Short mmCIF file of C-alpha atoms in Angstrom, two decimals:
data_model
loop_
_atom_site.label_atom_id
_atom_site.label_comp_id
_atom_site.label_asym_id
_atom_site.label_seq_id
_atom_site.Cartn_x
_atom_site.Cartn_y
_atom_site.Cartn_z
CA ILE A 15 87.78 -71.03 33.04
CA SER A 16 85.30 -68.85 31.34
CA GLN A 17 85.21 -71.15 28.35
CA LYS A 18 84.88 -74.31 30.58
CA ILE A 19 82.09 -72.71 32.48
CA GLU A 20 80.20 -71.90 29.07
CA GLU A 21 80.73 -75.44 27.88
CA ASP A 22 79.38 -77.03 31.09
CA SER A 23 76.36 -74.54 31.44
CA ALA A 24 75.38 -75.41 27.73
CA ASN A 25 74.56 -78.90 29.39
CA LYS A 26 72.15 -77.18 31.71
CA ILE A 27 73.68 -78.36 34.94
CA GLY A 28 72.29 -78.20 38.22
CA LEU A 29 74.97 -76.58 40.16
CA ILE A 30 77.96 -74.77 39.45
CA MET A 31 80.74 -74.77 41.90
CA VAL A 32 83.73 -72.08 41.92
CA ALA A 33 86.48 -70.96 43.70
CA PRO A 34 86.45 -67.42 45.17
CA SER A 35 88.98 -66.39 42.81
CA VAL A 36 86.84 -67.31 39.64
CA PHE A 37 84.02 -65.19 40.93
CA LYS A 38 86.38 -62.13 40.98
CA ARG A 39 86.49 -61.56 37.45
CA ASN A 40 83.84 -59.55 35.77
CA LYS A 41 83.90 -62.06 32.59
CA ASN A 42 83.29 -65.03 34.66
CA ARG A 43 80.31 -63.44 36.57
CA ARG A 44 78.68 -62.53 33.43
CA ILE A 45 78.97 -66.21 32.16
CA LEU A 46 78.04 -67.43 35.27
CA TYR A 47 74.94 -65.31 35.46
CA LYS A 48 73.93 -66.26 31.87
CA ALA A 49 74.30 -69.96 33.03
CA ASN A 50 71.10 -69.37 35.07
CA SER A 51 71.88 -72.22 37.45
CA PRO A 52 72.66 -71.96 41.26
CA ILE A 53 76.33 -71.18 41.88
CA LEU A 54 78.21 -72.62 45.12
CA LYS A 55 81.01 -70.17 45.83
CA ILE A 56 83.43 -72.26 47.98
CA GLY A 57 84.70 -70.51 51.26
CA ASN A 58 88.29 -70.41 52.27
CA ASN A 59 87.72 -71.23 56.07
CA THR A 60 84.68 -73.26 56.30
CA ARG A 61 84.12 -76.60 54.46
CA LEU A 62 80.73 -77.76 53.63
CA SER A 63 80.74 -80.62 56.12
CA GLU A 64 81.20 -78.00 58.77
CA LEU A 65 78.28 -75.90 58.17
CA GLU A 66 75.75 -75.31 60.95
CA THR A 67 73.80 -72.45 59.59
CA THR A 68 72.27 -70.78 56.41
CA LEU A 69 72.27 -67.13 56.25
CA ILE A 70 70.49 -64.52 54.30
CA PHE A 71 70.96 -60.74 54.64
CA CYS A 72 67.68 -58.70 54.60
CA SER A 73 67.09 -55.00 53.94
CA GLN A 74 64.55 -52.43 52.67
CA ASN A 75 66.47 -52.60 49.53
CA SER A 76 66.43 -56.36 49.14
CA LYS A 77 64.50 -57.09 46.06
CA HIS A 78 64.62 -61.12 45.96
CA VAL A 79 65.03 -62.19 49.37
CA GLN A 80 61.53 -63.69 49.12
CA ASN A 81 62.16 -65.64 45.74
CA ILE A 82 64.93 -67.78 47.23
CA SER A 83 63.19 -68.65 50.29
CA TYR A 84 61.95 -72.03 49.32
CA SER A 85 65.38 -73.10 48.18
CA LEU A 86 66.99 -71.94 51.39
CA ILE A 87 64.74 -73.50 53.56
CA ASP A 88 64.82 -76.84 51.62
CA PHE A 89 68.49 -76.79 51.62
CA ALA A 90 68.75 -76.12 55.22
CA SER A 91 66.25 -78.82 55.88
CA GLN A 92 67.91 -81.50 54.02
CA LEU A 93 71.34 -80.74 55.56
CA LYS A 94 69.67 -80.09 59.06
CA LEU A 95 71.15 -76.63 59.18
CA ASP A 96 69.82 -73.72 61.25
CA ILE A 97 68.34 -70.66 59.30
CA LYS A 98 69.16 -67.04 60.29
CA LEU A 99 67.65 -64.02 58.67
CA TYR A 100 69.90 -61.15 59.51
CA GLU A 101 68.25 -57.55 59.01
CA PHE A 102 70.46 -54.45 59.25
CA GLU A 103 68.62 -51.10 59.28
CA LEU A 104 70.14 -48.07 60.96
CA ASP A 105 66.64 -46.41 61.37
CA GLU A 106 65.26 -49.62 62.95
CA ASP A 107 62.66 -49.70 59.90
CA TYR A 108 62.58 -53.37 59.67
CA ASN A 109 60.94 -55.31 56.92
CA ALA A 110 58.30 -57.02 58.90
CA LYS A 111 56.70 -58.59 55.72
CA ILE A 112 59.56 -60.54 54.94
CA ALA A 113 60.47 -61.59 58.50
CA THR A 114 56.73 -62.88 58.68
CA TYR A 115 56.93 -64.56 55.33
CA TYR A 116 60.08 -66.47 56.40
CA GLN A 117 58.57 -67.47 59.56
CA ASN A 118 55.48 -68.64 57.97
CA ILE A 119 57.24 -70.82 55.41
CA GLY A 120 59.41 -72.13 58.22
CA ARG A 121 56.28 -73.26 60.18
CA PHE A 122 54.74 -74.84 57.25
CA LEU A 123 58.03 -76.93 56.42
CA ASN A 124 58.59 -77.54 60.25
CA LYS A 125 61.87 -75.27 60.35
CA ARG A 126 62.65 -72.87 62.67
CA ILE A 127 64.07 -69.60 61.62
CA THR A 128 66.07 -67.06 63.81
CA ILE A 129 65.68 -63.60 62.80
CA GLU A 130 68.03 -60.86 64.02
CA HIS A 131 67.06 -57.25 63.94
CA THR A 132 69.83 -54.92 64.53
CA ASN A 133 70.78 -51.08 63.93
CA ASN A 134 74.36 -51.33 65.37
CA LYS A 135 75.96 -54.44 64.20
CA ASN A 136 77.05 -53.73 60.60
CA PRO A 137 76.38 -57.13 58.79
CA ILE A 138 79.88 -56.79 56.65
CA PHE A 139 81.70 -56.37 60.02
CA TRP A 140 79.51 -59.18 61.78
CA LEU A 141 79.99 -61.56 58.94
CA HIS A 142 83.84 -60.86 58.70
CA ARG A 143 84.46 -61.33 62.46
CA SER A 144 81.94 -64.23 63.02
CA ASP A 145 83.15 -67.64 63.78
CA GLU A 146 79.84 -69.18 62.76
CA LYS A 147 80.19 -72.18 60.23
CA LEU A 148 77.51 -70.78 57.71
CA ILE A 149 76.49 -70.73 54.32
CA GLN A 150 75.22 -67.26 52.86
CA PHE A 151 72.36 -67.27 50.42
CA ILE A 152 72.65 -64.82 47.87
CA PRO A 153 69.90 -63.66 45.16
CA LEU A 154 71.92 -63.66 41.73
CA GLU A 155 70.92 -60.16 40.45
CA ILE A 156 72.11 -58.60 37.37
CA ASP A 157 73.40 -55.84 39.60
CA LEU A 158 76.20 -58.41 40.63
CA LEU A 159 77.62 -58.03 37.00
CA GLN A 160 78.84 -54.65 37.80
CA ARG A 161 82.41 -53.92 38.28
CA ARG A 162 83.48 -54.84 41.64
CA ILE A 163 84.60 -51.37 42.60
CA PHE A 164 80.76 -50.32 42.04
CA TRP A 165 80.04 -52.92 44.94
CA LEU A 166 81.87 -50.67 47.51
CA LEU A 167 79.68 -47.72 46.56
CA ASN A 168 76.45 -49.68 46.97
CA LYS A 169 74.80 -49.54 50.28
CA ASN A 170 73.41 -53.24 50.04
CA ALA A 171 75.26 -55.71 52.31
CA VAL A 172 74.94 -58.28 49.54
CA TYR A 173 77.27 -56.78 47.23
CA LEU A 174 79.84 -56.11 50.07
CA SER A 175 79.55 -59.60 51.43
CA LEU A 176 80.61 -61.11 48.05
CA ASN A 177 84.06 -59.77 49.09
CA ILE A 178 84.27 -61.94 51.88
CA ASP A 179 85.38 -65.26 51.05
CA LYS A 180 85.69 -66.85 54.44
CA ASN A 181 82.31 -69.14 54.18
CA PRO A 182 80.76 -70.62 51.28
CA GLN A 183 77.88 -68.64 49.47
CA MET A 184 75.05 -70.10 47.34
CA LEU A 185 74.11 -67.62 44.39
CA MET A 186 70.41 -68.33 43.35
CA PRO A 187 69.60 -67.20 39.96
CA MET A 188 66.35 -64.77 39.64
#
């Protein structure tokens, strides 16, 4: 699989689609990262035709949530999907700057964005239990190349959400 990904990415393809099992191997993640193309990780329970919402997790330690905003909103607009920005902060110190940023872009592109601030609904548990038909947008950061065991030690919900294969996930290169 890794050889095929390397061959295809040499052609500068616009989107790489992978099964969740492909993304589990560290070697494959490194090759996918080097391809510098958006990656669609297929979900096990939700088909692309069933999607209703695009989702992005936001927190104080989110580095690149703003960088993928235009791609996320364009994707949602073209497929007529709702957009949800989910921010979980135990201390309720929400990042108003990012929420305002997304709302302004949404207004500019005529797209409503739902922002959910919470300090008691852990995003990983919420995502795992949710029946929403959604696609999660994730900034593809170099930190995601770490071994998966280190994801469990990280407080960033994005790393942990990569282990949930229920819904499709779109990883956007930085």
